[in-house]
Coordinates of C-alpha atoms in Angstrom, one line a residue:
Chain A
X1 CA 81.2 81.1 107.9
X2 CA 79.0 82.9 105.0
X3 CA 77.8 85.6 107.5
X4 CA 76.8 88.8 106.7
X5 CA 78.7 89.4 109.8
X6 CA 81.8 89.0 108.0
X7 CA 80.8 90.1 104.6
X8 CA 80.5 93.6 106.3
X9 CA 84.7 93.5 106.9
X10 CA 84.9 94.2 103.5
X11 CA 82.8 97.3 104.2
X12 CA 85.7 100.2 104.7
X13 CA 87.3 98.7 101.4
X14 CA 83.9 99.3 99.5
X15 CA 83.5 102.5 100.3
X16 CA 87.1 103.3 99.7
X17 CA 87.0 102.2 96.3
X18 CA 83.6 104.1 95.3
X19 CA 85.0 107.2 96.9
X20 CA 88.8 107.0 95.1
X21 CA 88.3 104.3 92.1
X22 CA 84.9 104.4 90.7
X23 CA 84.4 108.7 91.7
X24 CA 87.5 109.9 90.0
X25 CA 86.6 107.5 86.6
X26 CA 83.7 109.3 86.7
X27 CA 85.2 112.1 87.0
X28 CA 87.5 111.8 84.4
X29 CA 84.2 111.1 82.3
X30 CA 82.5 114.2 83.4
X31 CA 85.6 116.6 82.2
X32 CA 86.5 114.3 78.7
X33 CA 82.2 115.2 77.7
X34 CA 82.4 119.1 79.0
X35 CA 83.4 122.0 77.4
X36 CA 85.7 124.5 80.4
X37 CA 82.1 126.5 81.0
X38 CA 80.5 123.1 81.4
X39 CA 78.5 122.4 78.3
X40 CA 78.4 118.9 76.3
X41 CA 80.8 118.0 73.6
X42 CA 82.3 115.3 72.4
X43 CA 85.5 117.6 70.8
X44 CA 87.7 116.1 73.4
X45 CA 87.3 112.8 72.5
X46 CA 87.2 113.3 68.9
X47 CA 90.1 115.6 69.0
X48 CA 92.3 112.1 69.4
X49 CA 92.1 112.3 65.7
X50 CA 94.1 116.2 65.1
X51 CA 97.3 115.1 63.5
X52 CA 99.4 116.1 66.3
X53 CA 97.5 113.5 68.7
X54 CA 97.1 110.6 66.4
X55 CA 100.7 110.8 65.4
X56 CA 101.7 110.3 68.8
X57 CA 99.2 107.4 69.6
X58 CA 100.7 105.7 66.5
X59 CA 104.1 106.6 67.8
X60 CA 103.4 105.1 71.0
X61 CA 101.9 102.1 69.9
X62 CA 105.3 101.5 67.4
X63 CA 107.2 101.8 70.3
X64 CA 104.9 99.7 73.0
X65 CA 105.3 97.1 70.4
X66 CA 108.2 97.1 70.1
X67 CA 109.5 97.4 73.7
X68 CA 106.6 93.9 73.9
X69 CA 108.2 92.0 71.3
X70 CA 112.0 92.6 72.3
X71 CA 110.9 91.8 76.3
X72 CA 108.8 88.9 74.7
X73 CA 112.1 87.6 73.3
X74 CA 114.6 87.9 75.5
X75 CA 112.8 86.7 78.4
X76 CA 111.5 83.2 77.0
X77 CA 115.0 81.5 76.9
X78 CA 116.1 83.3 79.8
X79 CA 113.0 81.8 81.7
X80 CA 113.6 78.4 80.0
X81 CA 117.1 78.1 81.3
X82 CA 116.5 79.3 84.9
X83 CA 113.9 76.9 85.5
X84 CA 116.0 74.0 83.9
X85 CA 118.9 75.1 86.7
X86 CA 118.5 72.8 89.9
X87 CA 121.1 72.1 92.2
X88 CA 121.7 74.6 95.2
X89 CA 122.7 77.5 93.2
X90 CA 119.3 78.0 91.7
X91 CA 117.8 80.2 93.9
X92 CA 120.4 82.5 94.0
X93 CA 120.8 82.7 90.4
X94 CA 116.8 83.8 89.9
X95 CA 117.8 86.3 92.6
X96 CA 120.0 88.1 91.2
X97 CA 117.8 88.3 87.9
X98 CA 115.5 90.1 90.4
X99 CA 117.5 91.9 92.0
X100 CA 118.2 95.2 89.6
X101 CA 114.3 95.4 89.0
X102 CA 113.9 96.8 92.4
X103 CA 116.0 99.9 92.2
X104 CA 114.0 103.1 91.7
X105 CA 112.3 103.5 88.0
X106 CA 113.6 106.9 87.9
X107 CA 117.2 105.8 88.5
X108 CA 117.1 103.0 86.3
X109 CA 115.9 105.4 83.5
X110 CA 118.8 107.9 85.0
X111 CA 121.3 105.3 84.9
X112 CA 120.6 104.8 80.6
X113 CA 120.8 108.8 80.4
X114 CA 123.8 108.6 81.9
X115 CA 125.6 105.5 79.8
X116 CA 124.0 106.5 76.5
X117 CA 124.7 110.3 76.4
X118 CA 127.4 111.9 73.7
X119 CA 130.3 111.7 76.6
X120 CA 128.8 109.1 78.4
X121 CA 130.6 105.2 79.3
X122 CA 129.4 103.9 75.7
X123 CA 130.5 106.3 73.4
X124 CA 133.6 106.3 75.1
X125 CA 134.5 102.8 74.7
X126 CA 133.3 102.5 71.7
X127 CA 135.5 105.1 70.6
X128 CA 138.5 103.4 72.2
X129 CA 138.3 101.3 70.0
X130 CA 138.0 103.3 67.1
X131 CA 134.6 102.8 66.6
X132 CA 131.8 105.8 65.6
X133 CA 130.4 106.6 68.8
X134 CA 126.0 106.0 68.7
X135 CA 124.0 108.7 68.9
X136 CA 120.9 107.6 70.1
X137 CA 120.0 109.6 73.2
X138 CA 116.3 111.7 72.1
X139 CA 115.6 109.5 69.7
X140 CA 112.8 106.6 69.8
X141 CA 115.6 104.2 70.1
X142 CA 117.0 105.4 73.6
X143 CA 113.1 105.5 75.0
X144 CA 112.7 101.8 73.6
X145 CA 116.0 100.4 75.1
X146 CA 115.0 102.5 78.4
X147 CA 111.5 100.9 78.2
X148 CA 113.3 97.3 77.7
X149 CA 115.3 98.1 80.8
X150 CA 112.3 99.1 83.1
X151 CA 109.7 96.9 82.1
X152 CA 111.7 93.8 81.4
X153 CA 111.0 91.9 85.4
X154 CA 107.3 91.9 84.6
X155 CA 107.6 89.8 81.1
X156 CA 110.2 87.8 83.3
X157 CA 108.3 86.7 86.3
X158 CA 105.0 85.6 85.0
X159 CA 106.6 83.9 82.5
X160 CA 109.0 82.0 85.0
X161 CA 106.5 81.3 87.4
X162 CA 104.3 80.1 84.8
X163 CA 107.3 77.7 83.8
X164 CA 107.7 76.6 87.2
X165 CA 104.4 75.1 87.8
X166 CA 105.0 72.6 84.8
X167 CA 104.9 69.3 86.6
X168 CA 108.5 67.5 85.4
X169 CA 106.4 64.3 85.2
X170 CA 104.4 65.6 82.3
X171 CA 107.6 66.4 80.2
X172 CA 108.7 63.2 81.0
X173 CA 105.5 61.5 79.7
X174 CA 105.8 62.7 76.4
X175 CA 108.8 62.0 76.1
X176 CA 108.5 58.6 77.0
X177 CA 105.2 58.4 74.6
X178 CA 108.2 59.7 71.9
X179 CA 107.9 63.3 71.4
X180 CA 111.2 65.6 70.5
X181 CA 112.2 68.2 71.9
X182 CA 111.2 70.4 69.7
X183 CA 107.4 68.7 70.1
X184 CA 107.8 68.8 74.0
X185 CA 108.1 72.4 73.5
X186 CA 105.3 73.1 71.1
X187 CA 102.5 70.6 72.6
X188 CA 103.4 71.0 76.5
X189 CA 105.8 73.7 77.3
X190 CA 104.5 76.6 75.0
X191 CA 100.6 75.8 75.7
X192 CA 101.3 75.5 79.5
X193 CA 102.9 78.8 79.6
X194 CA 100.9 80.4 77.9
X195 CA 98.9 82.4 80.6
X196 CA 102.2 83.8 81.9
X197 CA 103.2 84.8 77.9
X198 CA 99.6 86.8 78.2
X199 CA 100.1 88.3 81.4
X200 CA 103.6 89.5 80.6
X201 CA 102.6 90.8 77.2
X202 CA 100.0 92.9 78.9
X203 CA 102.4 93.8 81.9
X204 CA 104.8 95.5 79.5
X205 CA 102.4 96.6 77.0
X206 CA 100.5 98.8 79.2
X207 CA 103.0 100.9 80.9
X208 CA 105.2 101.2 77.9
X209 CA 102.2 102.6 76.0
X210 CA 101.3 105.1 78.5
X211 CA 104.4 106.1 80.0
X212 CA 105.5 109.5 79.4
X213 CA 108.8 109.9 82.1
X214 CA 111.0 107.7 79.9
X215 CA 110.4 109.7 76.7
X216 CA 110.0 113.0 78.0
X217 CA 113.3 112.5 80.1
X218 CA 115.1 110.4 76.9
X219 CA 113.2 111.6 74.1
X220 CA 114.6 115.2 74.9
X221 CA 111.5 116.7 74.0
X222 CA 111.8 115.2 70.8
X223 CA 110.0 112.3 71.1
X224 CA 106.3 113.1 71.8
X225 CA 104.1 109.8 72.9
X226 CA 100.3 110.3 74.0
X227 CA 101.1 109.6 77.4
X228 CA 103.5 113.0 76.9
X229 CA 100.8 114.9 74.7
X230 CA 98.2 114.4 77.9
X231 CA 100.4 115.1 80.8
X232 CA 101.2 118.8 78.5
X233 CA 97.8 119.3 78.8
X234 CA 97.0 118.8 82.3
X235 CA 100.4 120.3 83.5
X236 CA 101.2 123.0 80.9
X237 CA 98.4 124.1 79.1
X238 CA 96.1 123.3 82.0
X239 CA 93.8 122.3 79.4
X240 CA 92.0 119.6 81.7
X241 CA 88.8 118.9 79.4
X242 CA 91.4 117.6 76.5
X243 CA 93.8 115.9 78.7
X244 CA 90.6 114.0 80.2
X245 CA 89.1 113.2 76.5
X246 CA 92.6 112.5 75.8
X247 CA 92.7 109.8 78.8
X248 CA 89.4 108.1 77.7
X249 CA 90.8 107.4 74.8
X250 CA 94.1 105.7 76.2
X251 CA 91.8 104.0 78.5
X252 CA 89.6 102.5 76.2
X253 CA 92.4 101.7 74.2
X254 CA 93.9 99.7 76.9
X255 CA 91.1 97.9 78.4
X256 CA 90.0 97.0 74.4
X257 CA 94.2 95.4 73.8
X258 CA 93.7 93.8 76.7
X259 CA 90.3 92.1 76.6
X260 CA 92.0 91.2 73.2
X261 CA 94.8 89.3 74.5
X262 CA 93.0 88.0 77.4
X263 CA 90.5 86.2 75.1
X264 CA 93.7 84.1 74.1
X265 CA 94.8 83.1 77.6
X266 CA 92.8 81.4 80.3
X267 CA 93.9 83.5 82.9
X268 CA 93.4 87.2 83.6
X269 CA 96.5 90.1 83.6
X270 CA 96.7 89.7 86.9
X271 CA 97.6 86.6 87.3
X272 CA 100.9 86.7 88.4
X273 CA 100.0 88.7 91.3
Chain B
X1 CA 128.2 70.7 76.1
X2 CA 128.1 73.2 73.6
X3 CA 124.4 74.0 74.9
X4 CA 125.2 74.5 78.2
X5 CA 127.9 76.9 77.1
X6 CA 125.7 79.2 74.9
X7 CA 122.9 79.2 77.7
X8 CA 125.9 80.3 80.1
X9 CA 126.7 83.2 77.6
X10 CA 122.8 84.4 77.2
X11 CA 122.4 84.4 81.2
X12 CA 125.7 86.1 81.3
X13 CA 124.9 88.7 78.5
X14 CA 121.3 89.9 80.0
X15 CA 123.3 89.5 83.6
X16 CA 125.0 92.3 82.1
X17 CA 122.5 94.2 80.5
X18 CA 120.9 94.6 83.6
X19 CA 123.8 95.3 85.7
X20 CA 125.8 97.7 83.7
X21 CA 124.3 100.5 84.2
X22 CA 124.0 99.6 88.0
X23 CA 127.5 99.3 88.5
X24 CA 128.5 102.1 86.7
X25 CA 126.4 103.8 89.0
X26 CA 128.0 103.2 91.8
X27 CA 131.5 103.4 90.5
X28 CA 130.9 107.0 89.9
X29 CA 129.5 108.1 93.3
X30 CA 132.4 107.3 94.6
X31 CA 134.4 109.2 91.5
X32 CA 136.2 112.1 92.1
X33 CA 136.2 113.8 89.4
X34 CA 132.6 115.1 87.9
X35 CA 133.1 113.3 84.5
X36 CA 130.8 110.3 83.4
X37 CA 133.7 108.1 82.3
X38 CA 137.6 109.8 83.7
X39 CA 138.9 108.4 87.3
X40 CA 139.3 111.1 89.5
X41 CA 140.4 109.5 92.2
X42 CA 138.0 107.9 95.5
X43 CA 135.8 110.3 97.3
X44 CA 132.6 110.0 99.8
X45 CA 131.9 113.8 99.1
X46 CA 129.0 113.1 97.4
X47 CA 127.4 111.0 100.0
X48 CA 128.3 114.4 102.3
X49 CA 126.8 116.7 99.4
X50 CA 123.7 113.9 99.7
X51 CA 123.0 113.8 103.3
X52 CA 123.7 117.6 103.7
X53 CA 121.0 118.4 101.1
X54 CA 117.5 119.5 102.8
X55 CA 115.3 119.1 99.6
X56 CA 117.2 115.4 99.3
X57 CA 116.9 114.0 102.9
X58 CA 113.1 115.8 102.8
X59 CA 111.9 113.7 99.5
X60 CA 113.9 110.7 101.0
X61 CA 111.8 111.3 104.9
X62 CA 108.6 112.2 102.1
X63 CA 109.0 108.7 100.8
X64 CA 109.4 106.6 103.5
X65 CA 106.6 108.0 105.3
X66 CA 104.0 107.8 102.4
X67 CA 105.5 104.4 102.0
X68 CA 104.9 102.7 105.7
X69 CA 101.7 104.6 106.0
X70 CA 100.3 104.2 103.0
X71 CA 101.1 100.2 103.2
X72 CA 99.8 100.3 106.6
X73 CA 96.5 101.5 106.0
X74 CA 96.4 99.4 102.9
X75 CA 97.5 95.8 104.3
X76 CA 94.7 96.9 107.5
X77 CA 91.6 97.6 104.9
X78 CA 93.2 94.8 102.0
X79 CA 93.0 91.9 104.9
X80 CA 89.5 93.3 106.2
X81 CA 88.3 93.1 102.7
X82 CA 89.7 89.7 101.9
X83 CA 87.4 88.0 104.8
X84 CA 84.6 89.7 104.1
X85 CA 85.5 88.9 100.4
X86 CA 85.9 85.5 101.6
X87 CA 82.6 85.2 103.1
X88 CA 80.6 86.5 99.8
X89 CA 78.7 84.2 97.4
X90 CA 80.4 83.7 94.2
X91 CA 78.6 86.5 92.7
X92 CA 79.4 88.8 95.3
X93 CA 83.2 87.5 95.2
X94 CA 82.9 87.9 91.5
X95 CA 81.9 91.8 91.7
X96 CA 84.2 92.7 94.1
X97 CA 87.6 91.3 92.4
X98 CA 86.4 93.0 88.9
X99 CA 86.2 96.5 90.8
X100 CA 89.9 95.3 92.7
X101 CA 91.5 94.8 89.2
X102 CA 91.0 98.5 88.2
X103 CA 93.3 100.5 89.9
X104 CA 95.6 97.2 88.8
X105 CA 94.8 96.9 85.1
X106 CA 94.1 101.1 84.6
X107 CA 97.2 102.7 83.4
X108 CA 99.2 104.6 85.9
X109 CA 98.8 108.1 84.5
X110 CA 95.1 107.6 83.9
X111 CA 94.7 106.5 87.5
X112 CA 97.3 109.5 88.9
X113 CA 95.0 111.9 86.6
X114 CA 91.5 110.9 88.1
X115 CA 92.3 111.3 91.6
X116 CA 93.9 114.4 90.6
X117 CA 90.6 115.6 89.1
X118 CA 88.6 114.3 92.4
X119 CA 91.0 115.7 94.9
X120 CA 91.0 119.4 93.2
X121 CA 87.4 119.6 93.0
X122 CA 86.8 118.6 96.9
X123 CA 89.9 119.5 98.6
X124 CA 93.3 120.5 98.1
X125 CA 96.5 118.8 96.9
X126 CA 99.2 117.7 99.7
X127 CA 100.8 115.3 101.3
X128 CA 97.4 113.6 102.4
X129 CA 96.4 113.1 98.9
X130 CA 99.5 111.8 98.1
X131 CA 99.2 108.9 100.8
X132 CA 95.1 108.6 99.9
X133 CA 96.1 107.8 96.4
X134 CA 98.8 105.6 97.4
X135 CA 96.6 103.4 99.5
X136 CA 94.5 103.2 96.8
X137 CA 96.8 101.3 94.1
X138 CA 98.0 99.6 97.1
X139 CA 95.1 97.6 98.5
X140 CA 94.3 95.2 95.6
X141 CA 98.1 93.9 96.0
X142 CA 97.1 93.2 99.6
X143 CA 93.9 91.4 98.6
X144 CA 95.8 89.2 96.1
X145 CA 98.0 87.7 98.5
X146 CA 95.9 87.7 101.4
X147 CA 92.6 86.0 99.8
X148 CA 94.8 82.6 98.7
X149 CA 95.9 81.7 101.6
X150 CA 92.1 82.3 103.5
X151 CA 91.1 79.8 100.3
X152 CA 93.7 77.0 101.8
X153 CA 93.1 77.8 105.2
X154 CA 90.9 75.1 107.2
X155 CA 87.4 76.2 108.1
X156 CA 86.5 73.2 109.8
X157 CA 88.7 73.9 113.0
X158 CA 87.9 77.3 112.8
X159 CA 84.3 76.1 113.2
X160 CA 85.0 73.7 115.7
X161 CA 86.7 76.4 118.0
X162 CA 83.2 78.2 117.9
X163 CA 81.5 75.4 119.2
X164 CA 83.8 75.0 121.8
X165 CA 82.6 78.3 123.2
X166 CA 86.3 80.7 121.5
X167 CA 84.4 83.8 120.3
X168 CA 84.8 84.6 117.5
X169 CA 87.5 87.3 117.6
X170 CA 89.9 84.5 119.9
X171 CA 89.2 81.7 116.9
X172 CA 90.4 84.2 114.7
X173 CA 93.1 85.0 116.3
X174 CA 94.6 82.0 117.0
X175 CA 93.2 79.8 114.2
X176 CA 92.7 81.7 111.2
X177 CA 96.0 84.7 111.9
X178 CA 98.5 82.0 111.7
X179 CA 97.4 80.9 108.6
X180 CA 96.8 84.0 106.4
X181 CA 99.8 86.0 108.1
X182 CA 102.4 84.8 105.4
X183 CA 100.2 86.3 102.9
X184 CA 99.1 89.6 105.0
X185 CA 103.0 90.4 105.1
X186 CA 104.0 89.7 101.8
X187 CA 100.6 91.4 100.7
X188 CA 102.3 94.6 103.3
X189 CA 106.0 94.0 101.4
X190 CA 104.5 94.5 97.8
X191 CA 102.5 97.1 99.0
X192 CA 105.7 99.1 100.0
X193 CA 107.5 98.4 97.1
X194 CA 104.7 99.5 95.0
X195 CA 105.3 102.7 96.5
X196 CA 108.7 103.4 97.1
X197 CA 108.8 102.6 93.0
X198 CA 105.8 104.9 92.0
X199 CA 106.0 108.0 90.2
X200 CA 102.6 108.8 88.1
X201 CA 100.7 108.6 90.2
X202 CA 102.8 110.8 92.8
X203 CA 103.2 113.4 90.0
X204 CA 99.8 113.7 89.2
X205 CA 98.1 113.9 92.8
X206 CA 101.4 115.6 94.9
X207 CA 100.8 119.3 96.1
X208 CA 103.3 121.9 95.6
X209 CA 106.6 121.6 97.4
X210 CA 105.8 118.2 97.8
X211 CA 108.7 115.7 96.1
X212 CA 109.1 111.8 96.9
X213 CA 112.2 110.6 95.6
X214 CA 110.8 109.7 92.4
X215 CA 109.4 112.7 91.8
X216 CA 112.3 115.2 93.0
X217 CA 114.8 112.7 90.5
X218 CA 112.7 113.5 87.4
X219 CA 112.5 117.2 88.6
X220 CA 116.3 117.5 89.1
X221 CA 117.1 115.2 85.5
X222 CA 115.3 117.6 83.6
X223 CA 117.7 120.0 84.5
X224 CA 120.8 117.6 84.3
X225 CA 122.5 114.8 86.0
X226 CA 124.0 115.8 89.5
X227 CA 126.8 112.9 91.0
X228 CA 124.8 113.1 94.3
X229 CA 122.2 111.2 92.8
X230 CA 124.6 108.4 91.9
X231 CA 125.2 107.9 95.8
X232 CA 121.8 108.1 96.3
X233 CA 120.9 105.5 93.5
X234 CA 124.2 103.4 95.6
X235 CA 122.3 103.8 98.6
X236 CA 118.9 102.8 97.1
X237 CA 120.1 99.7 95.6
X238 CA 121.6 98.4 98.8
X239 CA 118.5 99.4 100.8
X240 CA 116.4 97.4 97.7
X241 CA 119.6 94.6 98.1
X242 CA 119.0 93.7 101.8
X243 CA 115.1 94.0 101.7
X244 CA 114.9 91.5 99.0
X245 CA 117.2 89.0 100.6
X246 CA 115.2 89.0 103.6
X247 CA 112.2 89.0 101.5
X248 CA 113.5 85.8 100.1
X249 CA 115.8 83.8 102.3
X250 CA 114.6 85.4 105.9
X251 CA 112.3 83.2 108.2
X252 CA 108.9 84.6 106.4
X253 CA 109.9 83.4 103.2
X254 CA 108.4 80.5 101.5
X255 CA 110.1 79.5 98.0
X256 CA 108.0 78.6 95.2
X257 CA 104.5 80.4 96.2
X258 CA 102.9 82.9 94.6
X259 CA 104.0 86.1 94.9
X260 CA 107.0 85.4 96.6
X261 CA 109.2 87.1 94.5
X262 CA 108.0 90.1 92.9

C-alpha cells in the first residue's frame, strides 16, 4: 500500500496549494514589507498602531468577544438538551436547529436589516404596545446581534457533536460511584466536551473578528472594524501595501488566539470537520 | 416537570430567534404592499420582478456554475490527494494536513485578498479566478471527509484482490470506491455549500461585472432593501430546505458520523 505509486495522487493537490495557498501568502508578504515603488519598510505593519487602525482592532476584538461569549452561552444548554432528547423526534428537532444556518449569509444579515430598521417588524410591535421603539441599527449592537445570528451553527455543532460522542455508560458510572449532577457535569460532561467548546470558540471568533460585510452593511458606515479599515484600502484607496501590512497583522493575530486556545484543547480547530 | 418545561421554553425561544427573521422574510415576498410591516394584500409580482431581472437570474446562473464546478474539481483533486495522503509516512501525512488547514484556519478576507494579489500580478480577474479560488477553500473540506473513511476502510482485501491478479485500478474500484464514496459525496456536498454561502472571498478575487448572489445582495443592500430579494431569500431557503433533507434523511445519509450535518 505505502507506494510511491500512490503517494504521487496527491501530486495535482500539491502543486495546487503551492501555486494558490503558499504563493499568494507570500505574496501578501512581499506587498505588507514594500513601499508602492518597491523599496523595504516596515511602515505597513507598524502603521497597525495610527489611532485610526488600533481603534478599530480594539473595536473588533470588543465585539468578536462578545459575539464568542453570547454564542458560547446560548449554545451549551441548547446542545445539552438536544442531546438528552431521544425518542423518534430527535432527529428532526436537531434539524430544524440546522436548518436556518444554511440560508445565504448575506440574507441572513439582510433579513436583521430588515427587522431592526426604524420602520421595520420590531419597532413596530414594540410600539403597539406602547413601548419606545430600539434604535440599534449602525450601532455595534446591531453588528453583534447580526454576528450572533450568522455565526451561531458553528458554536452549535462542534459543541453537539462533541456531546454526542459521550458514551451514556460513563454518566451512568459516576453516577452510580455517587456523583451529583452538578459533579457529572463538572468532572465528565464539561472535560469531555471540551474540544468541541475550543473548536467552536475559534469558529466564531475568527470570522466575527475579521468580517467586515456585517458592519459595513449594519454599522452604516459608522462602525469601522479592521476587517472594514483593510478592505477601504484595497478597494477604495487602492492602497494595496497598507491593506497587505494591515492583513499580516490580522493574520498573525489570528493564528497567535488560536494557537492560544488550542493549547487548552486536545484537538485542533478543525476538528469538527 | 418543571425542568422539562423551561428546556421546552429555551428550545422554543432560540427556535424563534433563528426563525423570525426567516419567516418574516417570506411573509413579505408575498406582500403587496412595499412596506416592511402593513399587509397589502397576496401577490407573486415579485417573484415575476425576480425571474424577469437579467443581473438577478445572471448572479443566480454565476453561482451555480462556480458552485458545481468549483466542487467538482475540488471533490476530483481532494479524493486524489487523500490516497496519496493516505499512502504517506506519518511525517509526510503530518506536512501535508498542516498546509490543508490553511486556507481552513486563515481568515476569509485574508485568504480572498492574497489570491487577489497573485491573480492581478499574473493574469486578470474573472470568472476563472473566481472558480480557481473557489476550489481552493474547497478542497481541504473534501480531504476531511474523504481521508476517515480510507483510515476504516480494509486494506487487507484490497491486498488480497492484488494477489488475485485485479490490477490495481479494478481493486480500486470495486474494493476501495465503495467504501470511501460516503465520504467523497459528503466531502462534494460541503464543498458546494461552502460556495453557494461564500462572499470574501468572491468579493476580493471576482472581475468586474462579475456578481454571485452573494456578492450582487451586498451590492444591491448598500443601496437599500428591494422586496425581490425577499422572494429570492424564499426561494433560497427552500432550495437550502430540500438539499438538507436529502442530505440527511436520503439513502446517502448516515446519522451520527462526522460531518454529517454541517
Amino acid at each position: 500500500m505505502r507506494n510511491l505509486k500512490r503517494q504521487l495522487l496527491a501530486g495535482p493537490y500539491l502543486i495546487w496549494m503551492v501555486g494558490f495557498v503558499l504563493l499568494p501568502v507570500g505574496m501578501i508578504l512581499y506587498y505588507a514589507l514594500t513601499t508602492t515603488s518597491g523599496q523595504f519598510t516596515t511602515f505597513n505593519i507598524t502603521s497597525i498602531t495610527a489611532s485610526v487602525h488600533l481603534k478599530a482592532l480594539f473595536l473588533s476584538l470588543k465585539l468578536a468577544l462578545a459575539c464568542t461569549l453570547i454564542c458560547l452561552g446560548l449554545s451549551y444548554p441548547l446542545a445539552m438538551i438536544l442531546n438528552n432528547m431521544n425518542g423518534k423526534r430527535h432527529g428532526l428537532i436537531v434539524f430544524i436547529f440546522i436548518l436556518p444556518m444554511w440560508m445565504n449569509f448575506m440574507l441572513r444579515i439582510l433579513a436583521w436589516k430588515m427587522l431592526l430598521s426604524n420602520n421595520g417588524v420590531i419597532n413596530t410591535v414594540l410600539g403597539y404596545f406602547g413601548l419606545p421603539g430600539l434604535d440599534v441599527l449602525n450601532t455595534p449592537s446591531a453588528v453583534v446581534f447580526c454576528m450572533v445570528y450568522d455565526f451561531l451553527p458553528f458554536m452549535i455543532l462542534p459543541i453537539y457533536n462533541a456531546m454526542s460522542r459521550i458514551e451514556k455508560d460513563v454518566i451512568e458510572a459516576a453516577k452510580d460511584l455517587g456523583a451529583g449532577s452538578l459533579t457529572v457535569f463538572f468532572k465528565v460532561i464539561l472535560p469531555l466536551t471540551m474540544s468541541g467548546v475550543v473548536s467552536g470558540i475559534i469558529m466564531v471568533f475568527v470570522p466575527a473578528l475579521t468580517s467586515f460585510a456585517i458592519s459595513d452593511l449594519l454599522g452604516g458606515g459608522k462602525v469601522l472594524l479592521i476587517g472594514n479599515v483593510i478592505e477601504q484600502a484595497f478597494m477604495q484607496e487602492y492602497n494595496w501595501n497598507l491593506g497587505s501590512g494591515l492583513s499580516l497583522v490580522l493574520m498573525v493575530f489570528v493564528i497567535v488566539s488560536m494557537a492560544l486556545m488550542n493549547s487548552h484543547g486536545e484537538e485542533g480547530g478543525a476538528g469538527i470537520c | 416537570m418543571l425542568k422539562k418545561s423551561a428546556e421546552r421554553a429555551y428550545l422554543f425561544l432560540v427556535f424563534l430567534f433563528l426563525y423570525l427573521p426567516i419567516i418574516v422574510l417570506i411573509v413579505l415576498s408575498f406582500n403587496a404592499s412595499k412596506s416592511k410591516v402593513q399587509w397589502g394584500g397576496f401577490t407573486l409580482g415579485w417573484y415575476q420582478q425576480l425571474f424577469s431581472s437579467s443581473s438577478m437570474m445572471e448572479a443566480f446562473g454565476t453561482t451555480i456554475l462556480v458552485s458545481l464546478l468549483s466542487a467538482l474539481i475540488a471533490t476530483l483533486l481532494g479524493t486524489l490527494a487523500a490516497l496519496g495522503i493516505d499512502a504517506m509516512k506519518k511525517r509526510g501525512q503530518a506536512v501535508m494536513m498542516g498546509a490543508t488547514n490553511i486556507p481552513l484556519l486563515n481568515a476569509d478576507i485574508v485568504t480572498g485578498i492574497s489570491m487577489m494579489l497573485l491573480f492581478v500580478r499574473f493574469t486578470r480577474l474573472g470568472l476563472n479566478t473566481v472558480i480557481i479560488a473557489h476550489i481552493t477553500f474547497n478542497i481541504p473540506y473534501v480531504i476531511l471527509n474523504v481521508l476517515p473513511k480510507l483510515k476504516q476502510s480494509n486494506r487487507t482485501t484490497y491486498e488480497a484482490a492484488l494477489d488475485l491478479g485485479a490490477t490495481p485500478f479494478y481493486a480500486f474500484y470495486k474494493i476501495i470506491w465503495p467504501q470511501i464514496r460516503p465520504g467523497v459525496f459528503s466531502g462534494f456536498l460541503m464543498a458546494m455549500t461552502m460556495s453557494l454561502d461564500d462572499f470574501s472571498v468572491t468579493y476580493f478575487t471576482k472581475g468586474a461585472g462579475i456578481n454571485t448572489l452573494s456578492t450582487m445582495i451586498y451590492t444591491e443592500m448598500r443601496k437599500g432593501i428591494r422586496p425581490e430579494m425577499y422572494a429570492l431569500s424564499t426561494i433560497l431557503f427552500l432550495i437550502a430546505l430540500v438539499l438538507l433533507l436529502f442530505m440527511n434523511f436520503g439513502p446517502s445519509a448516515r446519522r451520527g458520523e462526522k460531518g454529517g450535518f454541517k
